Every structure is written in structure tokens, then in C-alpha cells.
XYZ file of C-alpha atoms in Angstrom:
642
model
C 83.456 130.636 124.311
C 86.923 129.942 125.714
C 88.441 127.130 127.720
C 91.295 127.369 130.190
C 94.147 124.901 129.783
C 96.754 124.000 132.395
C 100.406 124.012 131.381
C 102.722 121.485 133.036
C 105.161 124.249 133.874
C 102.439 126.175 135.662
C 101.734 128.712 132.967
C 98.084 129.338 132.061
C 97.000 129.713 128.464
C 93.565 130.316 126.956
C 92.515 128.917 123.592
C 89.270 129.655 121.792
C 87.132 126.564 121.218
C 85.596 125.921 117.829
C 81.876 125.200 118.183
C 81.614 122.972 115.122
C 84.124 120.329 116.224
C 84.669 119.891 119.966
C 88.183 119.054 121.020
C 89.367 117.645 124.280
C 92.186 115.596 125.713
C 91.441 112.195 127.177
C 93.522 111.690 130.307
C 92.716 108.036 130.803
C 95.813 107.604 132.925
C 93.819 108.971 135.846
C 90.816 106.751 135.185
C 89.342 104.852 138.107
C 88.600 101.874 135.841
C 92.169 100.526 135.815
C 94.104 100.906 139.009
C 97.443 99.883 137.556
C 97.332 102.804 135.164
C 97.802 105.320 137.916
C 101.536 104.701 138.007
C 102.026 106.431 134.680
C 101.818 110.212 134.691
C 102.796 112.662 132.040
C 106.000 114.480 132.691
C 106.187 118.204 132.129
C 109.018 120.498 133.137
C 109.891 124.083 132.356
C 112.810 124.349 129.987
C 115.449 127.092 129.930
C 115.674 128.901 126.636
C 118.970 127.269 125.793
C 117.514 123.762 125.949
C 116.539 122.145 122.674
C 116.690 118.939 120.754
C 119.697 120.255 118.898
C 122.233 122.445 120.582
C 123.537 123.737 117.277
C 120.335 125.547 116.348
C 120.082 129.279 117.142
C 116.297 129.045 117.589
C 115.208 129.538 121.179
C 112.944 127.157 123.052
C 109.369 128.228 123.682
C 107.035 127.450 126.553
C 105.795 123.941 127.362
C 102.329 123.203 125.955
C 99.156 124.060 127.757
C 97.127 121.173 129.174
C 93.335 120.926 129.217
C 91.634 120.440 132.570
C 88.514 118.742 131.289
C 87.810 115.531 129.435
C 85.135 114.735 126.887
C 82.927 111.732 126.342
C 84.913 108.797 125.002
C 84.124 106.385 122.212
C 83.769 102.669 122.884
C 87.181 102.002 121.342
C 88.831 104.364 123.843
C 87.406 102.311 126.721
C 88.591 99.085 125.085
C 92.122 100.460 124.739
C 92.176 101.678 128.334
C 91.179 98.309 129.778
C 93.426 96.236 127.505
C 96.671 96.271 129.522
C 98.457 97.833 126.573
C 96.636 96.022 123.750
C 96.666 92.527 125.298
C 93.335 91.785 126.986
C 90.933 90.232 125.968
C 92.693 89.370 122.686
C 95.095 87.018 124.466
C 92.144 85.026 125.829
C 90.058 85.173 122.659
C 92.864 83.625 120.603
C 92.702 80.531 122.815
C 89.009 79.791 122.294
C 87.722 77.280 119.766
C 85.468 79.851 118.100
C 86.531 80.814 114.554
C 86.300 84.516 115.430
C 87.147 86.884 118.281
C 84.823 89.210 120.188
C 84.252 92.913 119.537
C 86.942 94.146 121.922
C 89.515 91.756 120.490
C 88.556 92.827 116.947
C 89.621 96.354 117.853
C 92.832 95.266 119.570
C 94.070 92.870 116.889
C 94.231 95.829 114.504
C 97.222 97.133 116.487
C 98.870 93.776 115.795
C 98.357 94.303 112.062
C 95.223 92.276 111.404
C 91.532 92.684 110.592
C 88.856 90.069 111.181
C 86.846 89.445 108.013
C 84.326 87.041 106.510
C 83.266 86.214 102.979
C 80.233 88.406 102.408
C 79.140 86.406 99.369
C 78.686 83.143 101.239
C 75.219 82.283 102.496
C 74.224 80.196 105.481
C 76.682 81.492 108.075
C 79.911 83.411 108.261
C 83.287 81.923 107.346
C 85.638 84.016 109.441
C 89.252 84.678 108.513
C 91.878 87.316 109.163
C 93.724 89.687 106.883
C 97.319 90.372 107.911
C 99.148 93.500 106.809
C 102.909 93.870 107.060
C 104.825 96.988 107.961
C 107.608 97.852 105.513
C 109.003 101.400 105.829
C 109.889 102.707 102.345
C 108.320 99.504 100.980
C 111.537 97.559 101.628
C 111.132 93.783 101.560
C 114.212 91.614 102.155
C 114.557 88.532 99.981
C 113.926 86.207 102.907
C 110.707 87.971 103.865
C 109.344 87.951 100.304
C 109.857 84.215 99.989
C 108.245 83.688 103.399
C 105.177 85.748 102.461
C 104.903 83.837 99.190
C 104.938 80.531 101.091
C 102.443 81.725 103.709
C 99.990 82.870 101.041
C 99.903 79.361 99.608
C 99.902 77.417 102.860
C 97.669 79.574 105.051
C 96.077 82.231 102.808
C 94.059 82.311 99.603
C 97.040 81.775 97.315
C 97.643 85.437 96.468
C 99.588 88.355 97.887
C 98.328 91.901 97.671
C 100.570 94.937 97.334
C 98.963 97.900 99.079
C 98.852 101.647 98.508
C 101.016 102.057 101.627
C 103.891 99.873 100.389
C 102.974 96.772 102.386
C 101.729 93.230 101.831
C 98.237 92.087 102.675
C 97.720 88.391 103.241
C 94.055 87.345 103.162
C 92.209 84.253 104.367
C 94.205 83.219 107.460
C 91.999 81.326 109.921
C 92.250 82.003 113.639
C 93.960 78.744 114.586
C 96.809 79.591 112.175
C 97.312 83.197 113.226
C 100.165 82.561 115.633
C 102.000 80.352 113.161
C 101.726 82.957 110.420
C 102.569 85.922 112.651
C 105.594 84.214 114.179
C 106.824 83.155 110.737
C 106.723 86.769 109.559
C 108.532 87.978 112.677
C 111.229 85.297 112.465
C 111.897 86.109 108.806
C 112.749 89.815 109.036
C 109.166 91.079 108.966
C 106.540 92.626 111.201
C 102.855 93.465 111.222
C 103.067 95.611 114.380
C 101.179 98.869 113.901
C 100.160 98.199 110.309
C 96.580 98.885 111.483
C 95.092 100.519 114.585
C 95.234 103.903 116.318
C 98.934 104.612 115.906
C 101.463 105.454 113.248
C 101.000 103.207 110.207
C 103.590 102.259 107.597
C 105.857 105.188 106.690
C 106.041 105.808 102.948
C 109.113 106.834 100.960
C 110.084 106.547 97.281
C 110.612 102.907 96.407
C 113.411 103.668 93.931
C 116.734 102.347 95.335
C 118.754 105.277 94.003
C 122.117 105.857 95.644
C 121.513 109.600 95.726
C 121.993 111.574 98.924
C 118.445 112.912 99.084
C 116.813 109.554 98.325
C 119.012 107.781 100.858
C 118.155 110.368 103.513
C 114.434 110.115 102.722
C 114.497 106.354 103.194
C 116.655 106.563 106.320
C 114.276 109.160 107.751
C 111.264 106.954 106.990
C 112.970 104.097 108.825
C 113.757 106.326 111.810
C 110.253 107.783 112.047
C 108.824 104.265 111.897
C 111.150 103.193 114.725
C 110.450 106.316 116.804
C 106.688 105.752 116.664
C 106.726 101.974 117.059
C 105.017 100.659 120.239
C 107.444 99.849 123.039
C 105.397 97.867 125.575
C 106.061 94.450 124.057
C 102.436 93.407 123.558
C 103.093 92.276 119.996
C 105.975 89.940 120.834
C 104.201 88.673 123.959
C 101.263 87.606 121.839
C 102.952 85.996 118.843
C 106.445 84.812 119.877
C 105.939 84.366 123.631
C 107.812 87.509 124.525
C 110.925 86.786 122.475
C 112.329 90.011 121.040
C 113.236 90.256 117.371
C 113.818 93.992 117.139
C 117.044 95.135 115.547
C 119.265 97.699 117.217
C 117.855 101.214 116.870
C 119.951 104.218 115.860
C 120.957 106.233 118.923
C 119.232 109.336 117.574
C 115.908 107.457 117.588
C 116.327 106.316 121.190
C 117.346 109.815 122.248
C 114.374 111.463 120.562
C 111.903 108.938 121.977
C 113.197 109.322 125.531
C 113.509 113.113 125.428
C 110.913 114.726 127.684
C 112.250 118.271 127.729
C 108.901 119.669 126.663
C 106.412 117.420 128.409
C 105.782 115.038 125.520
C 106.213 111.711 127.320
C 104.373 109.553 129.818
C 106.907 109.084 132.625
C 107.667 105.471 133.609
C 105.120 104.161 131.120
C 105.792 101.143 128.883
C 104.526 103.433 126.087
C 106.327 106.773 126.567
C 104.738 108.389 123.491
C 101.407 106.563 123.226
C 100.412 105.913 126.856
C 97.470 103.575 127.437
C 95.239 105.298 124.887
C 97.587 105.456 121.895
C 96.312 107.957 119.272
C 92.706 108.975 118.580
C 92.819 107.321 115.149
C 95.205 106.048 112.500
C 98.202 108.251 111.688
C 100.053 108.328 108.366
C 103.469 109.711 107.431
C 105.273 109.957 104.084
C 108.810 111.117 103.308
C 110.079 112.098 99.875
C 112.447 114.303 97.896
C 111.652 117.373 95.758
C 109.689 116.636 92.543
C 109.011 112.985 93.526
C 105.349 112.610 94.453
C 105.248 108.851 94.097
C 104.057 108.814 97.743
C 100.921 111.004 97.410
C 102.584 113.296 99.930
C 99.666 115.612 100.651
C 97.270 112.812 101.621
C 99.209 112.073 104.823
C 98.908 113.366 108.369
C 102.552 114.399 108.062
C 104.439 114.909 104.813
C 108.227 115.254 105.032
C 110.350 116.556 102.138
C 114.152 116.538 102.056
C 115.606 119.987 101.326
C 119.156 120.183 99.949
C 121.531 123.074 99.286
C 122.838 124.105 95.881
C 125.551 121.418 96.141
C 123.024 118.639 96.661
C 123.778 118.249 100.369
C 120.623 117.621 102.437
C 120.138 120.348 105.042
C 116.673 119.821 106.473
C 113.036 119.132 105.768
C 109.857 120.925 104.788
C 106.893 119.614 106.767
C 103.239 119.399 105.735
C 100.374 118.467 108.068
C 96.702 117.579 108.004
C 96.124 115.370 104.978
C 93.641 112.506 104.986
C 91.261 110.740 102.623
C 88.490 109.125 104.680
C 84.974 110.564 104.737
C 81.367 109.431 105.178
C 78.663 109.661 102.513
C 75.976 112.284 103.113
C 77.915 113.830 105.998
C 79.419 117.080 104.758
C 81.183 117.557 108.104
C 83.489 114.710 107.058
C 85.839 115.371 104.166
C 89.028 114.516 102.362
C 91.758 117.093 102.924
C 95.196 117.975 101.603
C 98.103 118.585 103.960
C 99.380 122.154 104.200
C 102.832 123.562 105.005
C 103.739 124.052 108.654
C 107.402 124.998 108.201
C 110.996 123.841 107.876
C 113.306 122.125 110.383
C 117.046 121.328 110.214
C 117.724 117.666 109.529
C 118.962 116.918 113.058
C 115.586 118.008 114.473
C 113.227 115.995 112.273
C 112.421 113.313 114.847
C 111.660 115.913 117.524
C 109.407 117.857 115.178
C 107.507 114.742 114.079
C 107.117 113.655 117.694
C 105.747 117.087 118.619
C 103.121 116.867 115.874
C 102.114 113.358 116.947
C 101.827 114.430 120.585
C 99.679 117.419 119.624
C 97.260 115.040 117.912
C 97.454 112.634 120.861
C 96.573 115.348 123.335
C 93.986 117.319 121.370
C 92.481 115.065 118.700
C 88.882 114.055 119.325
C 88.264 110.780 121.139
C 84.479 110.966 121.456
C 83.481 110.430 117.802
C 85.852 108.479 115.591
C 84.485 110.038 112.408
C 86.226 113.255 113.484
C 89.329 111.822 115.166
C 91.888 112.234 112.382
C 94.332 115.114 112.727
C 92.862 116.845 109.664
C 89.767 117.741 111.694
C 91.863 119.183 114.512
C 93.734 121.417 112.065
C 90.557 122.363 110.220
C 88.995 123.402 113.510
C 91.975 125.245 114.966
C 93.544 126.611 111.816
C 97.183 126.105 110.901
C 98.481 129.032 112.955
C 97.094 127.780 116.259
C 98.133 124.240 115.418
C 101.669 125.421 114.679
C 101.798 127.342 117.976
C 100.880 124.269 120.005
C 103.260 121.983 118.108
C 106.092 124.468 118.673
C 105.568 124.206 122.407
C 106.104 120.443 122.274
C 108.953 120.879 119.794
C 110.625 123.546 121.916
C 111.429 125.729 118.917
C 109.843 127.832 116.237
C 109.510 126.350 112.763
C 111.483 128.163 110.114
C 109.696 129.290 106.938
C 109.196 126.523 104.380
C 111.795 126.410 101.628
C 110.777 126.841 97.992
C 110.455 123.599 96.048
C 110.059 122.752 92.342
C 106.836 121.387 90.882
C 105.776 117.868 91.874
C 105.665 114.954 89.436
C 104.179 111.482 89.729
C 106.970 108.926 89.315
C 106.032 105.287 88.771
C 109.555 103.836 88.464
C 108.294 101.215 86.022
C 110.864 99.673 83.718
C 114.641 99.503 83.995
C 116.682 102.189 85.827
C 120.276 102.503 86.958
C 120.673 102.627 90.729
C 123.946 104.523 90.705
C 126.231 101.700 91.839
C 126.485 99.783 88.564
C 123.388 97.713 89.332
C 119.845 98.132 88.012
C 116.334 98.081 89.365
C 113.199 97.065 87.497
C 109.718 98.379 88.286
C 106.860 96.033 87.384
C 103.214 96.970 87.014
C 100.789 94.760 88.953
C 97.091 95.395 88.324
C 95.519 96.466 91.641
C 98.542 95.004 93.423
C 97.202 91.438 93.230
C 100.029 88.895 92.850
C 98.713 85.449 91.965
C 98.792 82.609 89.475
C 101.628 82.426 86.966
C 102.734 85.945 87.923
C 103.254 84.875 91.539
C 105.077 81.699 90.549
C 107.406 83.539 88.153
C 108.165 86.384 90.538
C 109.140 83.894 93.182
C 111.418 82.009 90.790
C 113.221 85.217 89.769
C 113.500 86.602 93.293
C 114.712 83.284 94.673
C 117.146 82.470 91.840
C 118.886 85.856 91.825
C 118.509 86.488 95.603
C 116.827 89.811 94.874
C 115.461 92.211 97.488
C 112.267 93.981 96.464
C 110.342 97.139 97.235
C 106.624 97.818 97.074
C 105.490 101.141 95.609
C 102.631 103.362 96.845
C 100.938 102.646 93.501
C 100.609 98.906 94.229
C 103.553 97.907 92.040
C 106.786 96.055 92.784
C 110.445 96.953 92.252
C 113.193 94.344 91.872
C 116.501 95.714 93.199
C 120.257 95.208 92.791
C 120.145 93.480 89.410
C 123.415 92.932 87.560
C 123.600 94.023 83.924
C 124.015 90.459 82.674
C 120.772 89.439 84.429
C 118.604 92.021 82.649
C 117.804 90.096 79.480
C 116.941 86.704 81.045
C 114.874 88.396 83.764
C 112.993 90.550 81.245
C 112.204 87.505 79.102
C 110.887 85.291 81.878
C 108.832 88.097 83.422
C 107.229 88.984 80.085
C 106.173 85.367 79.610
C 104.255 85.682 82.887
C 102.547 88.918 81.870
C 104.889 91.213 83.799
C 105.601 93.552 80.916
C 107.836 96.546 80.432
C 105.878 99.822 80.686
C 105.748 100.448 76.926
C 103.538 97.357 76.686
C 101.193 98.295 79.557
C 98.148 100.468 78.816
C 98.849 103.973 80.214
C 95.430 103.907 81.889
C 96.448 100.833 83.870
C 99.795 102.291 84.874
C 98.256 104.981 87.088
C 95.003 103.237 88.091
C 94.384 101.916 91.602
C 91.597 100.072 93.379
C 90.983 98.787 96.889
C 90.091 95.090 97.488
C 86.402 95.739 98.382
C 84.258 92.616 97.860
C 84.176 89.870 98.925
C 86.183 90.243 102.146
C 86.190 93.911 103.138
C 83.403 94.520 105.688
C 83.084 98.170 104.637
C 82.616 97.642 100.906
C 79.403 98.918 99.323
C 80.248 97.814 95.801
C 83.065 96.400 93.662
C 86.509 97.952 93.229
C 89.400 95.562 92.498
C 87.185 93.073 90.683
C 85.412 95.833 88.790
C 88.286 98.045 87.658
C 89.590 95.836 84.786
C 86.275 96.182 82.967
C 86.068 99.903 83.769
C 89.535 100.546 82.318
C 88.715 98.632 79.141
C 85.549 100.673 78.729
C 87.452 103.933 79.258
C 89.992 102.859 76.638
C 87.124 102.151 74.233
C 85.704 105.620 74.925
C 89.122 107.159 74.266
C 89.285 105.428 70.896
C 85.744 106.457 70.043
C 86.322 110.179 70.697
C 89.770 110.206 69.062
C 92.112 110.375 72.048
C 95.551 108.904 71.433
C 96.729 105.677 73.081
C 99.499 107.361 75.075
C 97.050 109.827 76.606
C 95.801 108.913 80.034
C 93.608 109.833 82.975
C 94.333 108.906 86.588
C 91.464 106.595 87.596
C 90.985 105.257 91.106
C 88.130 103.100 92.362
C 87.062 102.307 95.918
C 84.180 100.241 97.214
C 83.344 102.703 100.000
C 84.115 106.328 100.955
C 87.028 105.525 103.296
C 89.457 106.215 100.473
C 92.055 103.428 100.751
C 93.030 103.814 97.074
C 93.048 107.623 97.469
C 90.236 108.246 94.944
C 89.856 111.872 95.982
C 93.193 112.636 94.331
C 92.220 111.058 91.002
C 91.274 112.874 87.836
C 88.360 110.438 87.688
C 87.514 108.911 91.053
C 84.766 106.329 91.501
C 83.645 105.911 95.113
C 81.129 103.199 95.911
C 77.811 104.615 97.142
C 75.445 101.684 96.513
C 75.166 98.306 94.795
C 76.835 98.665 91.362
C 76.781 102.429 91.936
C 79.456 105.075 92.339
C 79.874 108.665 93.358
C 81.922 110.312 90.586
C 84.754 112.656 91.618
C 86.548 114.936 89.166
C 89.379 117.430 89.300
C 92.464 115.756 90.693
C 95.723 116.201 88.808
C 98.281 113.716 87.422
C 100.875 114.844 89.984
C 98.459 114.416 92.938
C 98.583 118.014 94.173
C 94.916 118.978 93.787
C 91.974 117.356 95.483
C 88.993 116.273 93.405
C 85.391 117.270 94.109
C 82.196 115.280 94.122
C 80.592 115.668 90.703
C 77.666 113.256 90.626
C 76.046 110.705 92.973
C 74.503 107.298 92.354
C 75.934 106.690 88.897
C 75.267 103.068 87.983
C 78.310 101.276 86.652
C 76.537 100.469 83.375
C 75.899 104.209 82.849
C 79.537 105.309 82.953
C 79.619 105.932 79.193
C 76.711 108.395 79.497
C 78.773 110.475 81.921
C 82.356 109.957 80.784
C 82.167 109.851 76.983
C 80.873 113.442 76.627
C 83.538 114.654 79.049
C 86.347 112.868 77.193
C 85.027 114.171 73.869
C 85.020 117.803 74.994
C 88.399 117.399 76.722
C 89.784 116.183 73.398
C 88.383 119.165 71.461
C 88.393 122.046 73.967
C 91.418 121.530 76.198
C 94.274 123.971 76.403
C 97.867 123.037 75.599
C 99.016 120.150 77.816
C 95.882 120.480 79.922
C 95.130 117.279 81.820
C 91.612 115.913 82.142
C 91.470 116.945 85.793
C 92.621 120.468 85.008
C 90.084 120.672 82.191
C 87.270 119.599 84.525
C 88.259 122.226 87.089
C 88.573 125.008 84.517
C 85.227 124.260 82.894
C 83.331 124.002 86.155
C 80.822 121.335 87.117
C 77.728 123.151 85.897
C 79.227 123.483 82.438
C 80.305 119.833 82.466
C 76.783 118.717 83.302
C 75.481 120.870 80.473
C 77.932 119.203 78.087
C 76.681 115.790 79.197
C 73.031 116.762 78.763
C 73.557 118.201 75.265
C 75.982 115.560 73.944
C 74.909 114.183 70.579
C 77.641 111.629 70.105
C 80.837 111.637 68.074
C 80.569 113.534 64.800
C 81.263 111.322 61.804
């Protein structure tokens, strides 16, 4: 079967349609439901071969992308977005009611503002509604003023804790509806934002949290900032809602403005308040990470777009390798949903990165599924089309051909815990925070240190925190006071804890099936006891990640041992990830009760200890042995030989 698509420049193109996953563009701008939308039409013009986003490149422009003539059935959320007047209505009215919650449409819209409606699932006799707020911090950067503000807000309006997330942001839980505007406006007025931290648009852009003054690290962080700015909503709905239309946006780099406004290849909605997103925004969430060679602190391949700085032999950054199609979320017992690693799409010179990223985003906007949200992530589009077809369509929006990807060295996981020189005479200190939860004496002490020394901080993708720009003479007093609060140097933190992650799950997450954050301390202690029992050394470790549902917020499908909630006190066990997060795990066993973990894990740890190859990680061992053999080892295990 084939479908004819209409190109804006008048050229006709035919693509084959995959039967398994239907794809279709939603052109809601022509919908009869909202008359005001008709003003905004997509612009598409033919481009001479000399036109490009960078005049210095010798690569010729290619044809403008083909456009589909038909639309598909739309999900309920697509209708809500269309009727919302760019993410305003009915949220603006719902916030004014005396009810403690907002209605279903407003629940969907407030996500774009960086918030989820929640309730305590352990309370009986009615629902106590509150809201979780998530900040947006490209590269995990948190100015001193914003950190102190978040610390205050957690005490005054939240549950007294801050949570560091796997996407380098804060989550603030327990805010009631009547306090939302106060909290949101406080964040905005103190150098922060929650805009786009949730919802169907680009989320927080990851980059290494280490504040190294190295050219590649600086470019990675600058690029993360620019991508975040490029893909930030422009229609003002966020500021209208929370600060009465007052603008707090800083001046954008001219290259960001130029790339956003460029419509040489039919990427933009002409005269729309949202030139990239239109009324419908994206089909689902969209995630981007930027890093440098060897540094996989960002779990690069789990993102919709992975961006890697490429430098020449003199260390001068020249361009970027791009990877596309990663994503963690899936649904239990639905094999058509899956976690997926990003794959290479090509290389672009550094001056073209924003145009290339925009072209990828627009391809997903135009062709990602909008009828069934389980299949709306870009990974399903690429899995259906294949990387070659996907690349061809992106190149039409980009206006150039991608160059072949450059060779890169092996990836490593970098935690940045402990003390490190920045390169300017100052130091930074990475601190491990179990599951990213900052509370109690730890919270009080962190605030005292950050306030006293006027320190800026960064949040890592592993739920930890980095204190920046520390003078040499401050190191000893800071180390002492932090240690007294349990914030220890890495040599005093169990290696299992250093790489472990868990999502919040119960009691507030509406999707949780079982425990994660509250359960992982006990799980890690039990794994350590198993290590000791089978003779594994203290410094040996396994990457363990736990989530309360299959959506994958703590990226369990990249773990060597992933536990994914599939019932009350029950987990699906995943094996086969690697310590450097470059290999996806596979589902090994379903419905494993938490009290039965020793029956499954102890035999595996025992045989890993005695049968592994040189420097073979647990995940590599599990993959080499194969799951049938592993199950046989479990069934025949007789215990540790005395």
C-alpha cells in the first residue's frame, strides 16, 4: 500500500506506509472547531540549491518535504490542545474555582506549564489533591538565587523536600491549587522556569553537569541552552497565566532567533504565535541530550535526539554527531510498545546544529502518530519507517544532506562525585543524594553552604548535585560540614548506591504500581548482603534502577539489573544493560515478588563471581550466558559452597 503526499513546493512524492504502525499528520490548523486558527498556515517555498542555513557549507539543499493529504483519527489530548487557545483554556478558568483540583482538560494543559495534578493514594476517605511542579534547567544549571528560592518554597508550600530528577531538574511536591500562582511566580521572578518541563513539547535539555572550562564541555552546555531556547514555546501562555503577562525571558542569542524564524524549507507555521509548534505542539514528549565524546553521564541513547560534540585533533570543536529515536516508556503486556536506543543519523557542522535539530523536531511534528498516544513518541516513527527514510525526510526540512557520522571513542559513565578542578583555579564538588531526595538535615546543611559561599549548583542526570566555583580555601570547611550531614565523599558511599536510581512512585505518582524510591534503600542493602555472601568485593558494583511502573522515568531498561513494577510488591526483572549505558536490557522474568529477590539474584551473582571473563560486567555476563542458561542456573542453585 502507498500513500501520496503533497509537497509545499508542488512536487509529489510517494512513501510506502507501514501496516503495523499507521502514521499521519494532523493538520488541525484547518479544523472547523476553532475559527481563529485558520489564520495560521504552514509556509512552504521552493529553495534554490544555493540556499541553506549556513552559506559556508558546500552541501547542496534538497527538496522541501512532502506533505500528507489525509489526516488520521485524533486522541482526546489532541482535541484539548486544539481548543485551548495555545494552552490557556480552560486552565485559566479552572485555576479560579474553589475546587482543590482542575478538570480533565486542564490536567492535560497544566503539564505544558510544568505541573502534574496528583493526590495521596494512601489516604482513605477522599482525595487530597496537590500539584507537583518541575523546573526546567538546561544542563542542570541552578543559579544560587533559584536554589535558595526552591528551598524556601519546599518548606512553605511543599512537603519540605526537594527532589533532583533524572533530567537535571527540581521537582517540588505537595503544592495546593490556591498556592500555584504564588509558587510559579516566585520561581519565574528568581531566575527559574517550569515552562515545558512536562507536556507534548521539548523537555529539559541534558548536558554534562561538570563545570569544566574545556572547549568541548563549554560548547555542549551552550548548545543545550540554545536548543532549549529554540524549542521553547513563544505564544506567551505561560507568562499570561502566572505573572499576568509580564515577560521574564532573557535576551536570546541571535543564532537562536535566526534558526527559529527561518522558513526556507517549510518548517514553520506562518504568522502563528507558535512558529515551530503550531496549535497542536508535538505528538508526545520530546527529549534531547548533548554531551562530549566518552562522557555518557546523560544516558545519551535514551533520548529522542542525542547530540555529541566532535572536535579536531587540536581540540577545536567542529561539529556534532546526531543520534535519533531513543525512548524508555512502554506498556506491560503490549509487545508493540518498547524501549529503544537512539541510532546514528549523521554529522553536521557546528553552525548548522540548530537547523538540524529543528528539522528532526518538525519531522516528528508532521509525521508522528496523534491517534494513539502509546505510539506517539518518535521512536515508533523511526521503527516504522526505518532510519534511511527518516533521514531522507529530515534532510528535506534541513535543506542539506547529513555527512557521515564521525568515529568516537568508547563511552563511559561519569558521576562527577567528589572534588574536581574546573580549570580556572576553582573546584567543584559532586555529592551523592539517594534517589535525589533532599530533605531533613541534608537539606538544611546544603542550604547553609550554598547560601554562605554564594555557590551556584548543577543537578546531574543521576539525581545528584554539584557545587560549583569553590575556592581552594573553602574545600576543607565545606567537606567537614557536608559530611556531618551525611553528604559524604564518594569513597564513603556504597558503590551500589552511587549508580542506583529510582523514580518517586508511591504515594503521589498516579501511575505507580508498586514502590520505587521508598523501596530501593532496602533492595540495595539486600544486594550488598548477597554480594558479601557470594564473595564479591565491596568495590564491585551493578547498575540497579527501580521504577514503580513501566514508563521508565529512572531509565531501568538501561540498567544491569532493572526492576520495573508490574504489581503490588512485584517487579518485572530486566537484565543486560551495561555500566556505560550503551546496551539496552531485556525482560528476564515477570511477577517477581520483592521478598523473592534473593531467589533470583543470589544465584546470578554467585555465577557471575565464578564464571565471568576478565573485567566482564554483570550485564555483559548476563547477555553472554543467555537467559535460558541463567534460568537454569537459578533452578539448580544449591547455595554458597562452604
